[in-house]
Amino acid sequence: MESSYADKEIGGIEEKNLIPRLTDLALEEGTQFSNAGKGKLGGMMQIPGANQTASSMVAQTSGAPLRASSGVLDVNNYGMEEPSSFFPGVYSLGEILEKEGYNQTLFLGSKAGFAGRKAYFEQHGNYDIRDYHWARQEGLIPEDYYEWWGYEDDKLFDFAKDSLTELADQKEPFNFTMLTADTHFEDGYATDETPDLFGDQYSNVIHDSDQKISDFIQWMKEQPFYDNTTIVLVGDHLTMDKDFFEDIDANYQRSVYNVFLNTEQTASKTDKRLFSAVDMYPSTLAALNVKIPNGKLGLGVNLFSDKKTLMEQMGYKKFEEEMTKRSDYYDKYLMQGSDQEVEQENADK
């Protein structure tokens, strides 16, 4: 989900705003951190090690990019092996919340085993995994049903209501992490019910997703658990649709959408910020009123604090360049050789 999908007047690159409801949430209701100027929609910069779904989910919850074998091994291949030890040296959002007694669920319509997402969330927070396989086992979809990445977001939002209500009815606090996918690949996932407002399938899918997300949040606002629940809406990476932005101004900086809803925290500076997925880790905890020493966790900086992110200190290009370099510390203490084992196994096949 890119902020770029908005219209030019408010910071996007489109002639018509494809995400009017997400725009209102960011600019009128919640706290948005933006690379653009005051009152403009913007977001975070994409970086190496957080430019795929799995790697961005890891970076946003651990403050560390996911670069298996220093970038030699594709992180999706690292995760495909369902490693018994996935990125073992990081200490994540899930582990912090687990220690505080949270019940945690990862909810998605695709197969959680892809790219090791199941392994990461089970090993770093003991999440209950509710994915495509779970939906089949529960009889929510037929045994032979398979659409898009598993099952589509229209069903995902519907099924999520029951799981979220189930979590909220328990006495412990909860963390419900949900991944949508209709906008994820070339042209997006459209049905006969997707309104054709723009004459372009991907634009229609983006706009429809904007509506579905808004409807889901409105439903949450009507639930008894909402008053004590913080919502973080954030994209994983820039679009994978190869030709959607081929004719835009080369000087326009695309960015990934974010907004924090229903948090007690206020930020001294939200516009003209330079940040990435790693900064979402301490910022998400801060939004829950967690006190963070020096405002830093992993490579991330709490965006609600008055401290500059590493990207702001170094500049985007320099930070991006540093993220591609090898780090002995990273290999020894974070990966702990788990990726090299997978690389060797692949070489032996």
Coordinates of C-alpha atoms in Angstrom, one line a residue:
M1 CA 0.0 0.0 0.0
E2 CA 1.7 3.1 -1.3
S3 CA 0.9 6.7 -0.3
S4 CA 1.7 7.3 -4.0
Y5 CA -1.9 6.1 -4.8
A6 CA -3.3 9.4 -3.6
D7 CA -3.8 12.4 -5.9
K8 CA -1.1 15.0 -6.6
E9 CA -2.8 17.7 -4.6
I10 CA -2.3 15.9 -1.3
G11 CA 1.1 14.3 -1.9
G12 CA 0.4 11.3 -4.2
I13 CA 1.1 10.9 -7.9
E14 CA -2.4 10.1 -9.3
E15 CA -4.8 12.4 -11.0
K16 CA -7.7 11.0 -8.9
N17 CA -7.2 9.8 -5.3
L18 CA -7.4 6.0 -5.3
I19 CA -7.3 5.8 -1.5
P20 CA -9.6 8.6 -0.1
R21 CA -10.5 6.8 3.1
L22 CA -6.9 5.9 4.0
T23 CA -6.0 9.5 3.2
D24 CA -8.6 10.8 5.7
L25 CA -7.4 8.3 8.4
A26 CA -3.8 9.6 7.9
L27 CA -4.4 13.3 7.6
E28 CA -7.6 13.9 9.6
E29 CA -7.8 11.2 12.3
G30 CA -4.6 9.3 13.2
T31 CA -0.8 10.0 13.3
Q32 CA 0.9 9.6 10.0
F33 CA 4.7 9.9 9.6
S34 CA 5.5 11.3 6.2
N35 CA 8.5 12.0 4.0
A36 CA 6.4 14.8 2.4
G37 CA 5.6 18.3 3.7
K38 CA 3.0 19.4 6.2
G39 CA -0.5 18.3 5.4
K40 CA 0.7 15.9 2.6
L41 CA 0.3 12.2 2.5
G42 CA 3.6 10.3 2.5
G43 CA 5.3 7.5 4.2
M44 CA 8.4 5.4 4.7
M45 CA 11.2 4.6 2.4
Q46 CA 11.8 1.1 1.1
I47 CA 15.2 -0.4 1.9
P48 CA 17.2 -3.6 1.1
G49 CA 16.2 -6.3 3.6
A50 CA 12.7 -5.0 3.9
N51 CA 11.6 -4.9 0.3
Q52 CA 9.6 -8.2 0.2
T53 CA 6.5 -9.1 2.3
A54 CA 8.3 -11.5 4.7
S55 CA 11.4 -9.3 5.1
S56 CA 9.4 -6.2 5.8
M57 CA 7.2 -8.0 8.3
V58 CA 10.4 -9.1 10.1
A59 CA 12.0 -5.7 9.9
Q60 CA 8.9 -3.9 11.2
T61 CA 8.7 -6.2 14.2
S62 CA 12.4 -6.7 15.0
G63 CA 14.1 -3.5 13.9
A64 CA 16.5 -5.5 11.7
P65 CA 16.6 -6.0 8.0
L66 CA 16.4 -9.6 6.8
R67 CA 19.4 -10.3 4.5
A68 CA 20.2 -14.0 4.4
S69 CA 23.8 -14.8 3.7
S70 CA 24.5 -11.1 3.2
G71 CA 22.1 -10.9 0.3
V72 CA 23.5 -14.0 -1.5
L73 CA 20.5 -16.2 -0.5
D74 CA 17.1 -14.8 -1.4
V75 CA 15.2 -14.4 1.9
N76 CA 12.2 -16.2 0.4
N77 CA 14.4 -19.3 -0.2
Y78 CA 15.7 -19.0 3.4
G79 CA 12.2 -19.1 4.7
M80 CA 11.0 -21.8 2.2
E81 CA 13.0 -24.3 4.2
E82 CA 10.8 -23.8 7.2
P83 CA 14.0 -23.4 9.4
S84 CA 13.8 -24.6 12.9
S85 CA 15.7 -21.5 13.8
F86 CA 14.5 -18.4 11.9
F87 CA 16.6 -15.3 12.4
P88 CA 17.4 -16.6 15.9
G89 CA 19.3 -13.6 17.3
V90 CA 16.6 -10.9 17.0
Y91 CA 14.2 -10.0 19.9
S92 CA 10.9 -9.0 18.5
L93 CA 7.6 -7.2 19.1
G94 CA 6.0 -10.6 19.5
E95 CA 8.4 -11.7 22.2
I96 CA 8.0 -8.5 24.2
L97 CA 4.2 -8.8 24.1
E98 CA 4.3 -12.5 24.8
K99 CA 6.3 -11.8 28.0
E100 CA 3.6 -9.3 28.9
G101 CA 0.9 -12.0 28.6
Y102 CA -0.6 -11.1 25.2
N103 CA -2.5 -13.6 23.2
Q104 CA -1.2 -13.2 19.6
T105 CA -2.6 -14.2 16.2
L106 CA -1.2 -13.9 12.7
F107 CA -4.1 -13.8 10.3
L108 CA -3.6 -14.1 6.5
G109 CA -5.3 -15.6 3.5
S110 CA -2.2 -17.1 2.0
K111 CA 0.0 -20.0 3.2
A112 CA 1.9 -18.8 6.2
G113 CA 4.7 -21.2 5.5
F114 CA 5.7 -19.2 2.4
A115 CA 9.0 -17.4 3.0
G116 CA 9.1 -18.6 6.6
R117 CA 6.5 -16.4 8.0
K118 CA 5.0 -19.2 10.1
A119 CA 8.4 -20.1 11.5
Y120 CA 9.2 -16.5 12.4
F121 CA 6.0 -15.7 14.1
E122 CA 5.8 -19.0 16.0
Q123 CA 9.4 -18.7 17.1
H124 CA 9.3 -15.0 17.9
G125 CA 6.1 -14.7 20.0
N126 CA 4.3 -18.0 19.9
Y127 CA 1.6 -16.6 17.6
D128 CA -1.5 -18.7 16.7
I129 CA -1.2 -19.0 12.9
R130 CA -4.5 -18.7 11.1
D131 CA -3.8 -18.9 7.3
Y132 CA -5.2 -20.5 4.2
H133 CA -4.6 -24.0 5.6
W134 CA -6.4 -23.0 8.9
A135 CA -9.4 -21.7 6.9
R136 CA -9.7 -25.0 5.1
Q137 CA -9.5 -27.0 8.3
E138 CA -12.1 -24.8 9.9
G139 CA -14.5 -25.3 6.9
L140 CA -14.5 -21.6 6.1
I141 CA -13.5 -22.4 2.5
P142 CA -13.9 -25.6 0.5
E143 CA -11.1 -28.1 0.5
D144 CA -10.3 -27.4 -3.2
Y145 CA -10.7 -23.6 -2.9
Y146 CA -7.7 -21.6 -4.1
E147 CA -7.9 -18.0 -5.3
W148 CA -5.1 -15.5 -5.8
W149 CA -2.6 -16.3 -3.0
G150 CA -5.0 -18.7 -1.2
Y151 CA -8.3 -16.9 -0.6
E152 CA -9.1 -13.3 -1.3
D153 CA -9.4 -10.3 1.1
D154 CA -13.2 -10.1 0.9
K155 CA -13.3 -13.4 2.8
L156 CA -10.3 -12.4 5.0
F157 CA -12.0 -9.3 6.4
D158 CA -15.2 -11.3 7.1
F159 CA -13.4 -14.2 8.8
A160 CA -11.2 -11.8 10.8
K161 CA -14.1 -10.4 12.6
D162 CA -14.9 -13.7 14.3
S163 CA -11.2 -14.3 15.2
L164 CA -10.7 -10.8 16.5
T165 CA -13.9 -11.0 18.6
E166 CA -12.7 -14.4 20.0
L167 CA -9.4 -12.8 21.0
A168 CA -11.0 -9.7 22.5
D169 CA -13.3 -11.9 24.6
Q170 CA -10.4 -13.4 26.5
K171 CA -9.1 -11.8 29.7
E172 CA -5.6 -11.2 28.4
P173 CA -4.6 -8.4 26.1
F174 CA -4.2 -9.3 22.4
N175 CA -2.1 -8.6 19.3
F176 CA -3.9 -9.4 16.1
T177 CA -1.6 -9.0 13.1
M178 CA -3.4 -9.3 9.7
L179 CA -2.0 -9.3 6.2
T180 CA -4.1 -8.3 3.2
A181 CA -3.0 -9.3 -0.3
D182 CA -5.5 -8.1 -3.0
T183 CA -3.2 -5.3 -4.0
H184 CA 0.0 -7.3 -3.8
F185 CA 0.8 -8.4 -7.4
E186 CA 0.3 -7.5 -11.1
D187 CA -3.1 -5.8 -11.6
G188 CA -4.4 -6.9 -8.2
Y189 CA -7.3 -9.3 -7.5
A190 CA -10.6 -8.2 -8.9
T191 CA -14.0 -9.9 -8.9
D192 CA -17.2 -9.1 -10.8
E193 CA -18.2 -7.1 -7.7
T194 CA -15.2 -4.8 -7.8
P195 CA -16.5 -1.4 -8.9
D196 CA -15.0 -0.2 -12.2
L197 CA -14.5 3.4 -11.5
F198 CA -11.2 4.1 -13.2
G199 CA -11.1 1.9 -16.3
D200 CA -7.9 0.2 -15.0
Q201 CA -8.0 -3.0 -12.9
Y202 CA -5.2 -2.2 -10.5
S203 CA -6.7 1.3 -9.8
N204 CA -10.0 -0.4 -9.1
V205 CA -8.5 -3.0 -6.8
I206 CA -6.6 -0.3 -4.8
H207 CA -9.7 1.8 -4.4
D208 CA -11.8 -1.3 -3.4
S209 CA -9.1 -2.2 -0.8
D210 CA -9.3 1.3 0.6
Q211 CA -13.1 0.8 1.1
K212 CA -12.7 -2.7 2.6
I213 CA -10.1 -1.5 5.1
S214 CA -12.2 1.5 6.0
D215 CA -15.3 -0.7 6.6
F216 CA -13.3 -3.0 8.8
I217 CA -12.0 -0.2 10.9
Q218 CA -15.5 1.2 11.2
W219 CA -16.7 -2.2 12.4
M220 CA -13.8 -2.2 15.0
K221 CA -14.9 1.2 16.3
E222 CA -18.3 -0.2 17.1
Q223 CA -16.9 -3.1 19.2
P224 CA -16.4 -2.9 23.0
F225 CA -12.7 -3.6 22.7
Y226 CA -11.9 -0.6 20.5
D227 CA -11.4 2.0 23.2
N228 CA -8.4 0.2 24.5
T229 CA -7.0 -1.0 21.2
T230 CA -4.3 0.7 19.1
I231 CA -4.4 0.1 15.3
V232 CA -1.3 0.4 13.1
L233 CA -2.0 0.4 9.4
V234 CA 1.1 0.0 7.3
G235 CA 2.2 -1.3 3.9
D236 CA 5.0 -3.8 3.5
H237 CA 6.7 -2.6 0.4
L238 CA 6.2 -0.6 -2.8
T239 CA 4.0 -2.2 -5.4
M240 CA 5.1 -5.2 -7.5
D241 CA 3.0 -4.1 -10.5
K242 CA 5.8 -3.4 -13.0
D243 CA 4.1 -0.9 -15.3
F244 CA 1.7 1.0 -12.9
F245 CA 4.2 3.9 -12.3
E246 CA 6.2 3.7 -15.5
D247 CA 5.2 7.2 -16.7
I248 CA 5.5 9.2 -13.5
D249 CA 7.8 12.1 -12.8
A250 CA 11.3 10.6 -12.2
N251 CA 11.8 13.1 -9.3
Y252 CA 8.7 11.9 -7.4
Q253 CA 9.6 9.9 -4.3
R254 CA 7.3 7.0 -3.8
S255 CA 6.6 5.9 -0.2
V256 CA 4.9 3.2 1.8
Y257 CA 1.7 4.1 3.7
N258 CA 1.4 4.2 7.5
V259 CA -0.9 5.6 10.1
F260 CA -1.3 5.0 13.9
L261 CA -4.9 5.1 15.2
N262 CA -6.2 5.4 18.8
T263 CA -2.8 6.0 20.5
E264 CA -2.3 8.3 23.4
Q265 CA 1.1 9.3 22.0
T266 CA 1.8 12.6 20.2
A267 CA 4.8 13.3 18.0
S268 CA 6.8 16.5 17.9
K269 CA 7.5 16.1 14.2
T270 CA 5.5 14.0 11.7
D271 CA 6.3 15.6 8.3
K272 CA 9.5 15.7 6.3
R273 CA 10.7 12.5 8.0
L274 CA 13.1 9.9 6.6
F275 CA 12.5 6.5 8.0
S276 CA 12.0 2.8 7.0
A277 CA 10.5 -0.5 8.2
V278 CA 13.0 -0.8 11.0
D279 CA 11.7 2.3 12.7
M280 CA 8.2 0.8 12.9
Y281 CA 9.4 -1.6 15.7
P282 CA 10.1 0.9 18.4
S283 CA 7.3 3.2 17.1
T284 CA 4.7 0.5 17.4
L285 CA 5.7 -0.2 21.0
A286 CA 5.7 3.5 21.8
A287 CA 2.2 3.7 20.4
L288 CA 1.2 1.2 23.1
N289 CA 2.8 3.5 25.8
V290 CA 5.9 1.3 26.2
K291 CA 8.9 3.3 27.6
I292 CA 11.9 2.8 25.3
P293 CA 15.3 3.7 26.7
N294 CA 16.9 6.3 24.3
G295 CA 14.0 5.8 21.9
K296 CA 16.0 3.1 20.0
L297 CA 15.5 -0.6 19.3
G298 CA 17.5 -2.6 16.8
L299 CA 18.3 -0.2 14.0
G300 CA 15.0 1.6 14.6
V301 CA 14.2 4.9 16.3
N302 CA 10.9 5.7 17.9
L303 CA 9.3 8.2 15.5
F304 CA 7.2 9.7 18.3
S305 CA 10.4 10.8 20.1
D306 CA 12.5 13.8 19.2
K307 CA 15.4 11.7 18.0
K308 CA 16.5 11.4 14.4
T309 CA 16.4 8.1 12.6
L310 CA 19.6 6.6 11.2
M311 CA 18.3 7.5 7.8
E312 CA 17.8 11.1 8.8
Q313 CA 21.3 11.2 10.2
M314 CA 22.9 9.6 7.2
G315 CA 20.6 10.5 4.3
Y316 CA 18.5 8.0 2.3
K317 CA 21.1 7.0 -0.3
K318 CA 23.9 6.4 2.3
F319 CA 21.6 4.4 4.6
E320 CA 20.4 2.3 1.7
E321 CA 24.0 1.6 0.7
E322 CA 24.9 0.6 4.3
M323 CA 22.0 -1.9 4.3
T324 CA 23.6 -3.8 1.4
K325 CA 27.0 -4.3 3.2
R326 CA 28.1 -7.4 5.0
S327 CA 28.2 -7.3 8.8
D328 CA 30.1 -9.8 10.8
Y329 CA 28.1 -8.9 13.8
Y330 CA 24.8 -9.5 12.0
D331 CA 26.0 -12.9 10.7
K332 CA 27.4 -14.0 14.1
Y333 CA 24.8 -12.7 16.5
L334 CA 21.5 -12.3 14.5
M335 CA 21.6 -15.0 11.8
Q336 CA 23.8 -17.2 13.9
G337 CA 24.6 -19.3 10.8
S338 CA 21.0 -20.3 10.2
D339 CA 21.0 -18.9 6.7
Q340 CA 24.3 -20.4 5.8
E341 CA 22.9 -23.9 6.7
V342 CA 20.0 -23.3 4.3
E343 CA 22.4 -22.1 1.6
Q344 CA 24.6 -25.2 1.9
E345 CA 21.5 -27.5 1.8
N346 CA 20.4 -25.8 -1.4
A347 CA 23.9 -26.2 -2.9
D348 CA 23.9 -29.9 -2.0
K349 CA 20.6 -30.6 -3.8

